[in-house]
Coordinates of C-alpha atoms and ligand atoms in Angstrom, one line a residue:
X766 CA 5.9 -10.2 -1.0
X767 CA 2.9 -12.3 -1.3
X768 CA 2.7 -16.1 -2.9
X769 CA 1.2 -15.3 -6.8
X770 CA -1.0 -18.0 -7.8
X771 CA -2.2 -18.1 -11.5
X772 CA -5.3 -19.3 -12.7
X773 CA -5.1 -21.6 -15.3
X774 CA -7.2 -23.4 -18.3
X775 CA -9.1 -23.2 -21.4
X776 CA -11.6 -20.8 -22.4
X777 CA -15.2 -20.8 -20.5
X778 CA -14.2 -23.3 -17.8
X779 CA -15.0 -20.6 -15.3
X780 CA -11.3 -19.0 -14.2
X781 CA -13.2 -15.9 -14.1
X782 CA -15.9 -16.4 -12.0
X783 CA -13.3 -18.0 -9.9
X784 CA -11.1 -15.1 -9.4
X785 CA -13.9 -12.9 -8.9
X786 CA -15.0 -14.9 -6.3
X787 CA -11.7 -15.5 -5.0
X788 CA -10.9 -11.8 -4.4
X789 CA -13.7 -10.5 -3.7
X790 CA -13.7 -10.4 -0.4
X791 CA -10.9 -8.1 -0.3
X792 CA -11.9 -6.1 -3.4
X793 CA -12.8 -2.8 -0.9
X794 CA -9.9 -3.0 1.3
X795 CA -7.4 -3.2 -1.3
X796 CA -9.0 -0.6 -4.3
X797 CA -8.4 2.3 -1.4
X798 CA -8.0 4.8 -4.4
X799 CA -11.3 5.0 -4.9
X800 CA -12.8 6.0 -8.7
X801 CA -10.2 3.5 -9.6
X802 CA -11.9 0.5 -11.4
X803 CA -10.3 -2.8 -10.9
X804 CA -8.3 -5.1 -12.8
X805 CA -9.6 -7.5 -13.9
X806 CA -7.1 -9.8 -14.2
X807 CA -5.3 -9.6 -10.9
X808 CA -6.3 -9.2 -7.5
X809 CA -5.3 -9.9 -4.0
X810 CA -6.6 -12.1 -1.7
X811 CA -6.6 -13.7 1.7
X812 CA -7.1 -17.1 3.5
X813 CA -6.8 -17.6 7.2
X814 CA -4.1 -14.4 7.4
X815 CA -2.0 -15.3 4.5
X816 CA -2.2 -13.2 1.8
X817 CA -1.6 -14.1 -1.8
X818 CA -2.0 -12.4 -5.4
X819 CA -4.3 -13.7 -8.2
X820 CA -3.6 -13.8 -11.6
X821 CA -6.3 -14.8 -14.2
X822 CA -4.3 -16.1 -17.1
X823 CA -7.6 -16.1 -18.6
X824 CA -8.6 -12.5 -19.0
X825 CA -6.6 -11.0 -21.3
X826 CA -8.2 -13.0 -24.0
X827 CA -11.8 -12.1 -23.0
X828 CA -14.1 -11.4 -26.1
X829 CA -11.4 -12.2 -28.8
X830 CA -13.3 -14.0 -31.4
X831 CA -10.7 -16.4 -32.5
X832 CA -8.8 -18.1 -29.4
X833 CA -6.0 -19.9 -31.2
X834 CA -4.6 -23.0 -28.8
X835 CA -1.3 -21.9 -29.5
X836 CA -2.1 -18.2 -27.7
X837 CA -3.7 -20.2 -24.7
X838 CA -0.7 -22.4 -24.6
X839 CA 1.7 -19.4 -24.3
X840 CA -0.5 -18.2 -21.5
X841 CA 0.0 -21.2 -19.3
X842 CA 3.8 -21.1 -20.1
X843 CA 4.1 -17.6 -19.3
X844 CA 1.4 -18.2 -16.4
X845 CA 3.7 -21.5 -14.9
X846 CA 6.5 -19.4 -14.9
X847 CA 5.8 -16.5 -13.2
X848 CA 3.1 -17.9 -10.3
X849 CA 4.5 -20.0 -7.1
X850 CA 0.7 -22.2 -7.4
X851 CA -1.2 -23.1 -10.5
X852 CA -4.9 -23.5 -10.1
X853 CA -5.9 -25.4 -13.4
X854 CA -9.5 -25.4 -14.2
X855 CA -11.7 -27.8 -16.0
X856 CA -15.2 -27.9 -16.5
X857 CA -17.2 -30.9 -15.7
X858 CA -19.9 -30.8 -17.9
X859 CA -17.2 -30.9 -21.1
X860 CA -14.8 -33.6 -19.5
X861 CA -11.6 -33.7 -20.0
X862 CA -10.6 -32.4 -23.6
X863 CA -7.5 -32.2 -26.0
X864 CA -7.0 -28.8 -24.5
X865 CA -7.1 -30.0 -21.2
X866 CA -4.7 -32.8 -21.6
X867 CA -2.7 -30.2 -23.6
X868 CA -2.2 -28.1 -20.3
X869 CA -1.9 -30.8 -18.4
X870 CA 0.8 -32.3 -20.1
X871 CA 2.9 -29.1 -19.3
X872 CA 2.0 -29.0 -15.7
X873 CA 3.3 -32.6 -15.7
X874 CA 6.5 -31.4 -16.2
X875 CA 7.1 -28.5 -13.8
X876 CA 7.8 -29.1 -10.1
X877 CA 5.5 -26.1 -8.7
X878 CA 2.2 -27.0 -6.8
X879 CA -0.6 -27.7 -9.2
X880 CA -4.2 -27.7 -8.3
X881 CA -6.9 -29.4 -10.6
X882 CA -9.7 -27.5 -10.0
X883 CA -12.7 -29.5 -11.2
X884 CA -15.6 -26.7 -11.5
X885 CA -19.9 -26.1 -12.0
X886 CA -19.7 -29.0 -9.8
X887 CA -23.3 -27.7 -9.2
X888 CA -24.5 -31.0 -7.5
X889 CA -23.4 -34.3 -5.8
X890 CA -24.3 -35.5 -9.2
X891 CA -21.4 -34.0 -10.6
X892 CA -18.9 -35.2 -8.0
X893 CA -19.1 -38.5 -9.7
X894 CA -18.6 -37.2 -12.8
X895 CA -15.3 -35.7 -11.5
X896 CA -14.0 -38.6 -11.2
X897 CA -12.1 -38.9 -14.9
X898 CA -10.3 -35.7 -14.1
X899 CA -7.5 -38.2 -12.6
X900 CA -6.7 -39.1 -15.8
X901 CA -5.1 -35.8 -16.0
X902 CA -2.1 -37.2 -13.9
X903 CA -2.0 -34.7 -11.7
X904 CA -3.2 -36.7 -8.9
X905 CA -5.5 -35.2 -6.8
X906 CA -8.8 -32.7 -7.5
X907 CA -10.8 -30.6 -5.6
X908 CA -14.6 -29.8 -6.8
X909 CA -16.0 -26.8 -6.4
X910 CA -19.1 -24.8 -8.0
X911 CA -17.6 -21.3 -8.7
X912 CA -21.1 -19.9 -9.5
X913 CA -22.6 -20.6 -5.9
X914 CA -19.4 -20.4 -3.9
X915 CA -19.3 -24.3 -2.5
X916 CA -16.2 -26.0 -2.3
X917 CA -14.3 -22.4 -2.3
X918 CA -13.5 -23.1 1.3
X919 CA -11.6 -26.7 0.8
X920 CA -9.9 -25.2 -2.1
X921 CA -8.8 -22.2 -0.4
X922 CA -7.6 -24.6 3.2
X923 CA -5.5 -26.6 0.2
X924 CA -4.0 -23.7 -1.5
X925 CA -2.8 -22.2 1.3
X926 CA -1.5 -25.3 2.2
X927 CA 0.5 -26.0 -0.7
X928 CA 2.6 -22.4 -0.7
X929 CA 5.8 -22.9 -0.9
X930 CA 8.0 -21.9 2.6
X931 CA 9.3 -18.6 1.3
X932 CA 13.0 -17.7 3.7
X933 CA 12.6 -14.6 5.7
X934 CA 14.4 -11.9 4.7
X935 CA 17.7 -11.0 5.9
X936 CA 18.3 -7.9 7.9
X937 CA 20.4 -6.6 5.0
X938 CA 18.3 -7.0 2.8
X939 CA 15.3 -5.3 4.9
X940 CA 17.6 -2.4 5.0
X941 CA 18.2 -1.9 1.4
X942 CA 16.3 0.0 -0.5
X943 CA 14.4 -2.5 -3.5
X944 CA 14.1 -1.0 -6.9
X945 CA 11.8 -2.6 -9.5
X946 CA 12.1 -0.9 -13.3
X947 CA 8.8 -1.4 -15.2
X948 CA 6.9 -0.6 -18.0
X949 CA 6.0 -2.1 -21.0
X950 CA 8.3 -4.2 -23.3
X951 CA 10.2 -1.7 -25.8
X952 CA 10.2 1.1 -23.3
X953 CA 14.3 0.8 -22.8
X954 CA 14.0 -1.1 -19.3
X955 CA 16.9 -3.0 -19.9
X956 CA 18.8 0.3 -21.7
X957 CA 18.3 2.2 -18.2
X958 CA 19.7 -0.2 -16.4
X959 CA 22.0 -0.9 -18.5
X960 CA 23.1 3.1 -18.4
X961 CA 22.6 3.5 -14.6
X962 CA 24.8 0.4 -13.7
X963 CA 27.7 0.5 -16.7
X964 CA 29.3 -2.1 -18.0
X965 CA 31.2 -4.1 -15.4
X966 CA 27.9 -3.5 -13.2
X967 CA 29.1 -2.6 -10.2
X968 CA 27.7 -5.6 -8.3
X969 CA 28.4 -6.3 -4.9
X970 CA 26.2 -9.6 -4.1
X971 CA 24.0 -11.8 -6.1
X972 CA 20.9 -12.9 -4.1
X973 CA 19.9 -16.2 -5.7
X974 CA 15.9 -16.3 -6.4
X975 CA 14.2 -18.3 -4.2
X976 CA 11.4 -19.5 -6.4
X977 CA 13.2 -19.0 -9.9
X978 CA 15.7 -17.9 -11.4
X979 CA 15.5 -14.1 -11.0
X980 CA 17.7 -12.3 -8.7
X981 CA 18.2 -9.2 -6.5
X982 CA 21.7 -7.4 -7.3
X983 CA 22.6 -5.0 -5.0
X984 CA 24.4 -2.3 -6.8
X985 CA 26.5 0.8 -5.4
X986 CA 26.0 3.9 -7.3
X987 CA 26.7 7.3 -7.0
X988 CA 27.0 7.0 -3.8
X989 CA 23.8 5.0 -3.2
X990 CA 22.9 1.5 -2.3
X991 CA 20.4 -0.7 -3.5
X992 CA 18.8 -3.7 -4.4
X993 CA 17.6 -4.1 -8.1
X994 CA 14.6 -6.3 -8.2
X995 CA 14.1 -8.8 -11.0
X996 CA 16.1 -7.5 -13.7
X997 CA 16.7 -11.1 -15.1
X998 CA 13.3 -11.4 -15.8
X999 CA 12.9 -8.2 -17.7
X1000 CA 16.1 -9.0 -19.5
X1001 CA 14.8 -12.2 -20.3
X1002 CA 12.6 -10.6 -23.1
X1003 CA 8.9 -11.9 -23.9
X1004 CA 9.3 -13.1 -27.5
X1005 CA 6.3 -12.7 -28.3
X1006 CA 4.8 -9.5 -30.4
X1007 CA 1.0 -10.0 -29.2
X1008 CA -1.0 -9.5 -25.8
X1009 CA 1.6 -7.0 -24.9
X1010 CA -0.5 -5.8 -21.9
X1011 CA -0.7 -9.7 -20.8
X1012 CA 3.4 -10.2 -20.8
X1013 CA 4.0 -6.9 -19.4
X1014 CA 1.5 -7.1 -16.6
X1015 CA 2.6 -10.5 -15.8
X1016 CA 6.2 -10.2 -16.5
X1017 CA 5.7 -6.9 -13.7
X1018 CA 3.6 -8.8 -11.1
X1019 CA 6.5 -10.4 -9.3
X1020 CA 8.7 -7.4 -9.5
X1021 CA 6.8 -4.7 -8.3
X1022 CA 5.8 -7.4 -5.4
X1023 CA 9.3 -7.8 -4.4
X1024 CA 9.8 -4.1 -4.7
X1025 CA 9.7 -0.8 -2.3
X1026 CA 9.6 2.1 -5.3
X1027 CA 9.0 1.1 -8.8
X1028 CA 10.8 3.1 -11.8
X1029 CA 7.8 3.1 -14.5
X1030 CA 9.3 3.4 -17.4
X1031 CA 7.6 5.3 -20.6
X1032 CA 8.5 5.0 -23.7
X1033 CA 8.0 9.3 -24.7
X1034 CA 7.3 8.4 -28.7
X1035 CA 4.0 6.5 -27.5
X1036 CA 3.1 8.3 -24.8
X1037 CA 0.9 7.0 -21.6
X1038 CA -0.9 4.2 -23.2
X1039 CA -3.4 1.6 -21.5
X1040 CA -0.6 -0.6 -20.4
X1041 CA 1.4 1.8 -18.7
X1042 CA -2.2 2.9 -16.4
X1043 CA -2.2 -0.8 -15.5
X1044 CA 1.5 -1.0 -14.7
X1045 CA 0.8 2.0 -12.9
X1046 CA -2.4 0.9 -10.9
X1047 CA -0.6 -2.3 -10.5
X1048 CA 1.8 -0.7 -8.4
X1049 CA -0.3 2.1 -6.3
X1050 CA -2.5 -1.1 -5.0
X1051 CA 0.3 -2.7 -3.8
X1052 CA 1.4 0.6 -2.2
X1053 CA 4.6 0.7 -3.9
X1054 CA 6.5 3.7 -4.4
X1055 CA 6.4 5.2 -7.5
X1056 CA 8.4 7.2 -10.0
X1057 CA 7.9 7.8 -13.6
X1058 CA 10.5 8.2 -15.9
X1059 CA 9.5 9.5 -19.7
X1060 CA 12.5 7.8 -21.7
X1061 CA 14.0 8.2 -25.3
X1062 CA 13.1 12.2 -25.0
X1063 CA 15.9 12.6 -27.2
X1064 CA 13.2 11.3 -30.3
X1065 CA 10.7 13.8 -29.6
X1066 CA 10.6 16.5 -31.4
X1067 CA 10.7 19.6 -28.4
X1068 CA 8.8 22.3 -30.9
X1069 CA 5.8 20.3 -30.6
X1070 CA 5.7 18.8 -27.1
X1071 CA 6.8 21.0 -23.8
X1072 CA 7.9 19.2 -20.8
X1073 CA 5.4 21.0 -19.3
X1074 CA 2.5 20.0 -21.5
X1075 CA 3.6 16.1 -21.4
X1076 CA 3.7 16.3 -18.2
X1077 CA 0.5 17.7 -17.6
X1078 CA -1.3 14.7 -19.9
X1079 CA 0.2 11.7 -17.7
X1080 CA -1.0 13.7 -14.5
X1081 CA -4.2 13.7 -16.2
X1082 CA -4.0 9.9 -16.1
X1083 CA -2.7 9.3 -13.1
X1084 CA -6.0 10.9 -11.5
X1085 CA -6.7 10.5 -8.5
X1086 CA -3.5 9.8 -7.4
X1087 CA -1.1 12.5 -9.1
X1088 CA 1.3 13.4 -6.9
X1089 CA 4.2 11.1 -8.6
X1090 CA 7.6 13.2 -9.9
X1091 CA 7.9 13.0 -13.9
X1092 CA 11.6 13.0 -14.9
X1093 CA 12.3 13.3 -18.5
X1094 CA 15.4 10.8 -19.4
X1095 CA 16.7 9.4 -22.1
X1096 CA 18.8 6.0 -21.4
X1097 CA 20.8 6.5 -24.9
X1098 CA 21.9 10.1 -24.1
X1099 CA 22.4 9.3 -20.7
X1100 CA 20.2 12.0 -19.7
X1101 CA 19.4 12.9 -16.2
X1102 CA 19.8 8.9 -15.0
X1103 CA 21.4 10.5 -11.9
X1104 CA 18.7 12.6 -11.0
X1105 CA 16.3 9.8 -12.1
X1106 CA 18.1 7.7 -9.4
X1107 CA 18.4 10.7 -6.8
X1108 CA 14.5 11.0 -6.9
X1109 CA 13.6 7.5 -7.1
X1110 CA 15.8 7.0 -3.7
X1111 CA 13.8 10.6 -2.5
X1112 CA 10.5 8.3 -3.0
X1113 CA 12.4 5.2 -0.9
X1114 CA 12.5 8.1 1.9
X1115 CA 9.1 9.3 1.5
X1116 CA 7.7 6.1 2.0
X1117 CA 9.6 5.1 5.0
X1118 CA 8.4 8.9 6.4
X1119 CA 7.1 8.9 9.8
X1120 CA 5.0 12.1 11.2
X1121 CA 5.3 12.0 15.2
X1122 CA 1.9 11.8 16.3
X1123 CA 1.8 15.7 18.4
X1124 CA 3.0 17.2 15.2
X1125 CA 0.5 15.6 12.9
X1126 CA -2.1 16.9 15.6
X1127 CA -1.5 19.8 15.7
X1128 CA -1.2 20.7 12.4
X1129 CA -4.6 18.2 11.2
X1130 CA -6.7 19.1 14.2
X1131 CA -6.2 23.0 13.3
X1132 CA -7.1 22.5 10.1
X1133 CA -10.5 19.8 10.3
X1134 CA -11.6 22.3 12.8
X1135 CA -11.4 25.4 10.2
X1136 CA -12.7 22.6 7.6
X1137 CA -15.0 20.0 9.1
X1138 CA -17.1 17.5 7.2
X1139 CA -20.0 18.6 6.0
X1140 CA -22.9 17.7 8.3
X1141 CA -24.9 14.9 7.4
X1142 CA -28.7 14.5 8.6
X1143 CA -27.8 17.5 11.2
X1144 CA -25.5 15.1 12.7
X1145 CA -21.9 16.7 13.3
X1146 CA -19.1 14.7 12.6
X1147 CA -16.1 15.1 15.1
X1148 CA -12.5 14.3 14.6
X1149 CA -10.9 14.5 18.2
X1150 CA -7.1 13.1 17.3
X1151 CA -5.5 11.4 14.8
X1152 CA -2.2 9.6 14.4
X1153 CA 0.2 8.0 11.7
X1154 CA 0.3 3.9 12.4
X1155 CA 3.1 2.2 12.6
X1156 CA 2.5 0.2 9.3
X1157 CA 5.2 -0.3 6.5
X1158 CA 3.6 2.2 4.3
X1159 CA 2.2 5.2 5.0
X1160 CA -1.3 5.1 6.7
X1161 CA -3.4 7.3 8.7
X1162 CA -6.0 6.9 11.2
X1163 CA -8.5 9.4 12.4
X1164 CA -10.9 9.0 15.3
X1165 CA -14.5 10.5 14.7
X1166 CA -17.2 10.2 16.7
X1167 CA -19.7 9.1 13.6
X1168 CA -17.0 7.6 11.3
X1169 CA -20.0 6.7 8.7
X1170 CA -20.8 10.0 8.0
X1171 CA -17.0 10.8 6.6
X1172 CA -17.2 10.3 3.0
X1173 CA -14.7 9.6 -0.1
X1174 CA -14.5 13.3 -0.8
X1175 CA -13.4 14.4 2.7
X1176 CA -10.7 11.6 3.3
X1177 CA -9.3 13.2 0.2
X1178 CA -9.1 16.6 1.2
X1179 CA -7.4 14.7 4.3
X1180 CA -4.8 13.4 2.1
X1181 CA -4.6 16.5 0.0
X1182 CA -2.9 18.2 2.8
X1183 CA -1.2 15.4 4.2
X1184 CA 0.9 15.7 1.1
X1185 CA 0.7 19.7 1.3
X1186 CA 2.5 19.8 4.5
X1187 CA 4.9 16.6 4.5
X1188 CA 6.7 15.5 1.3
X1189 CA 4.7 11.9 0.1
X1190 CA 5.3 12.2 -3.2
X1191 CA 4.8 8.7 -5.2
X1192 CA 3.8 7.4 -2.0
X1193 CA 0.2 5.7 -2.2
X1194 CA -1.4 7.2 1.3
X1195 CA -4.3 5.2 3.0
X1196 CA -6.9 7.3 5.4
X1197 CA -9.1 5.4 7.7
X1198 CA -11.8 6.8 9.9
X1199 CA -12.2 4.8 13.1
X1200 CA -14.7 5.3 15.9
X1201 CA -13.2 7.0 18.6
Ligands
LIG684 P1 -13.4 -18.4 -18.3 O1 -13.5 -18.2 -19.8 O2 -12.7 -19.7 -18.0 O3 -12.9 -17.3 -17.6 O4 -14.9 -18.7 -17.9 P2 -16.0 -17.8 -17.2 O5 -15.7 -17.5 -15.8 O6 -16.3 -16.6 -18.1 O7 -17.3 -18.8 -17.2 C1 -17.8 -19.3 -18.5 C2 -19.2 -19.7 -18.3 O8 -19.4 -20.7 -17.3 C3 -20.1 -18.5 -17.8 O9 -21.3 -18.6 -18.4 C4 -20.3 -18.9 -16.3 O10 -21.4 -18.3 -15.8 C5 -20.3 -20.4 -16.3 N1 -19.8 -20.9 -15.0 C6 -18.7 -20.5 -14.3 N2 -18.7 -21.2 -13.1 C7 -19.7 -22.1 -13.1 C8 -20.2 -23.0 -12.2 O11 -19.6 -23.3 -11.1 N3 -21.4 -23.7 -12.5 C9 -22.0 -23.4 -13.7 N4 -23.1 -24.1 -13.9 N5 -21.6 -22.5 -14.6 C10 -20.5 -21.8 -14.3
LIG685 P1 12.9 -2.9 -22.7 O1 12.1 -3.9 -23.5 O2 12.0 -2.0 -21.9 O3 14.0 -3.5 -21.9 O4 13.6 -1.9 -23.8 P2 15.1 -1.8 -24.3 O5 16.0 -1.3 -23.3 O6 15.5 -3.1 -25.0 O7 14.9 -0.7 -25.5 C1 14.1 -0.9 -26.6 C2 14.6 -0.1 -27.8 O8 14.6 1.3 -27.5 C3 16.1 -0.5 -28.1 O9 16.2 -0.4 -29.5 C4 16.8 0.7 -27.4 O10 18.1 0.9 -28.1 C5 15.9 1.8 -27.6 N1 16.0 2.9 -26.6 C6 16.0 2.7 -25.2 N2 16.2 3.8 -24.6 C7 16.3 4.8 -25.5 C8 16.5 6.2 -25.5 O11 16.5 6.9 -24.4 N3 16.5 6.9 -26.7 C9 16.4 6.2 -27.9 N4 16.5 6.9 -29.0 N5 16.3 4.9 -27.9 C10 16.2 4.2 -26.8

C-alpha cells in the first residue's frame, strides 16, 4: 500500500495544477486500461522509487459557484484524516488569508507531516515574499511555481522524506487474503458485513492500524479465512449529506489500497451511478480484484428488471474492462452472501493465478500466428515468445521484433483470450510488448 498524501487549501491556490504536475509523469503507466479517462482527483505517483497516491482535496468542488468555507473546511478534515502527508497550499500573490489561517489552525493540531507549500512563486522576487507564510506556524515552507515546474524537485526530495516508516507486513498477514467492501454511502456496506460476519463476529485477531485508527479483522467464515480491510472507517459513517462522490472516493482510497479484491457494493434501487464508475476505476488502476455485488434486490420490483437485463447495463459501464462476476444479494434477506463470499475468494485465486511459461506458449504463439497484427508500413510485426512475469498481479510480456507497431486494439485481442482460455475474471490484466 502506498503513502496517500492529500492536497490541501483554499480555492485557486493552484492544488490542481500541482497534482497534475505531480502525476503526470506516471499518468500512461498507470491508466493501462486505455479509453479510460482519468480521475481527476487522484492519481499515483513516484519519487526516487517510492511510490505514493495523490488526492486533490480540491477537485470535487471544481466549478461550484458558491464555495462555502464551511464545505472547504470539511474537506481538509476529511482530507487530514484519511492522508499519511498533507501538502497545504497557499498562493503568494494573495498572502496569507482568513482561510489560510483557518486551515492552518487545524493542521496545528494534528501530529501527521504537514507541508506548506508556498506556490506561483514565479520569480526570486516572490521568494521574499514567501517569507510571511511562517506566520502560519507550521514552521518550515517550500516554494515552488506549479505552472513552470521549478521547485517540484525539492518538494518532491522533502515529501518523500517526511513518509512515515510504514512496518512490513507479517508473513500471516501476506498470506491472508484482504477484503475491502466499497461503494458508496447508503449502499448497505456495513449491513453485508454485518450479515456475512454475525453478531459475535467471529474474530480471531485485531490488527491495530498503523497510521489510524482503522483495523484489519481477520474473520473465519464458512470455512474461509480472511482479512477484512478498513471496516472501522466505513462504519464510521460520513455525516455529511453533500459531495457524496468526495466522502466515498476518499473514504475508499485507503481501503481499496490496503486491499487484494474489493466487494463493490451497489445499491440495486439506484443503479450504477457515477460514483460507483469511480469506485470502480479506483480500484481496476490499482489492480485490485474486483467483484460487484447488486444489493437490496429484495426492493426491486423483478417484473420490470431481469437479472439478465441489469446485468447487462453495468457491463455496459464497466467497458473496457467487463469481465467482473455480478452477484445479486440482498444483505437484509441474507441472500446469496455465501456465494457472494465464495466468488469474491474465486477472484483472490484468479489474481494470485500463475500460467507456466511453455503452456502460455503454446497456446499464445498458436494463436498470434493464425492472428497476427495487422502490418503496418509493410513492416511485419513478429511475436517469437511470451511469458507471464513474476509480478503480484497478473502481467504479461510479449517479445516482438517491432514492439511500436503493436497497437491498443491488438494488446486487447491479447487479453481477450488470455481471459478466454484461463479464468481472470475481476482481475485487471496488464500486456506489455517488449523488444525481443
Ligand atoms: P485550485 O483551485 O487550488 O485547484 O487552483 P488551480 O490549480 O485551478 O489554479 C488556479 C489558478 O492559478 C489558475 O489560473 C492557474 O493557472 C494559476 N496558477 C497555478 N499555479 C500557478 C503558478 O505557479 N504560478 C502562477 N502565476 N499561476 C498559477
Ligand atoms: P452503508 O452506508 O453502505 O454502510 O449502508 P448501510 O449498511 O448502513 O445500509 C443503508 C440502508 O440500507 C440501511 O437502512 C439498511 O437497512 C438498508 N439496507 C442495506 N442492505 C439492504 C438490503 O439488502 N435490502 C434492503 N431492503 N435494505 C437494505
Amino acid at each position: 500500500m502506498s503513502t496517500i498524501v492529500a492536497i490541501v487549501g483554499r480555492p485557486n491556490v493552484g492544488k490542481s495544477t500541482l497534482f497534475n504536475r505531480l502525476i503526470k509523469r506516471r499518468e500512461a503507466i498507470v491508466d493501462s486500461v486505455s479509453g479510460v479517462t482519468r480521475d481527476r482527483n487522484y492519481g499515483k505517483s513516484e519519487w526516487n522509487g517510492k511510490e505514493f497516491s495523490v488526492i486533490d482535496t480540491g477537485g470535487y468542488i471544481k466549478g461550484s459557484e458558491d464555495i462555502f468555507e464551511a464545505e472547504i473546511r470539511k474537506k481538509v478534515e476529511l482530507g487530514i484524516d484519511e492522508a499519511d502527508v498533507i501538502m497545504f497550499v497557499v498562493d503568494v500573490e494573495e498572502g496569507i488569508t482568513p482561510m489560510d489561517d483557518e486551515v492552518a489552525k487545524l493542521l496545528r493540531k494534528i501530529t501527521k507531516p504537514v507541508i506548506v507549500v508556498v506556490n506561483k512563486v514565479d520569480n526570486a522576487m516572490r521568494e521574499k515574499d514567501a517569507y510571511e507564510f511562517y506566520n502560519l506556524g507550521l514552521g518550515n515552507y517550500i516554494t515552488i511555481s506549479s505552472t513552470s515546474g521549478s521547485g517540484t524537485g525539492e518538494l518532491l526530495d522533502e515529501l518523500i522524506n517526511v513518509f512515515p516508516n510504514k512496518p512490513e507486513p507479517t508473513q500471516e498477514e501476506l498470506e491472508l487474503p484482504r477484503f475491502a467492501v466499497v461503494g458508496r454511502p447508503n449502499a448497505g456496506k456495513s449491513s453485508f458485513i454485518n450479515a456475512l460476519i454475525g453478531v459475535d463476529r467471529y474474530i480471531v485477531t485485531d490488527i491495530a492500524g498503523t497510521t489510524r485508527d482503522s483495523i484489519d479483522t481477520k474473520y473465519d467464515r464458512f470455512g474461509f479465512e480472511f482479512n477484512l480491510v478498513d471496516t472501522a472507517g466505513i462504519r464510521r459513517k460520513a455525516k455529511v449529506k453533500e459531495d457524496l462522490e468526495f466522502y466515498s472516493v476518499m473514504r475508499s482510497v485507503r481501503a481499496i489500497e490496503h486491499s487484494d479484491v474489493c466487494i463493490l457494493m451497489v445499491d440495486a434501487t439506484r443503479g450504477f451511478e457515477g460514483q460507483d464508475q469511480s469506485i470502480f476505476w479506483l480500484a481496476a488502476k490499482n489492480r485490485k480484484g474486483i467483484i460487484i455485488l447488486v444489493n437490496k434486490w429484495d426492493l426491486v420490483e423483478k417484473d420490470t428488471m431481469s437479472t439478465r437485463d441489469y446485468e447487462a447495463k453495468i457491463r455496459k459501464e464497466l467497458e473496457p474492462f467487463t469481465d467482473v462476476t455480478i452477484l445479486f444479494v440482498s444483505a437484509l434477506t441474507k441472500q446469496r452472501l455465501l456465494k457472494a463470499l465464495e466468488e469474491t475468494v474465486k477472484v483472490y485465486e484468479n489474481r494470485k493465478q500463475r500460467i507456466p511459461t511453455s503452456k502460455f506458449n503454446d497456446f499464445m504463439l498458436k494463436l498470434i500466428e493464425a492472428y497476427p497484427p495487422p502490418a503496418l508500413k509493410g513492416k511485419y510485426v513478429k511475436i517469437k515468445y511470451c511469458m507471464q512475469l513474476p509480478t503480484p498481479t497478473p502481467q504479461f510480456v510479449f517479445f516482438a521484433n517491432l514492439p511500436q507497431y503493436v497497437k491498443d486494439a491488438y494488446k486487447r485481442f491479447l487479453e481477450n483470450k488470455i481471459r478466454e482460455n484461463w479464468d481472470f475474471s475481476g482481475v485487471p490484466i496488464d500486456i506489455y510488448i517488449r523488444e525481443k
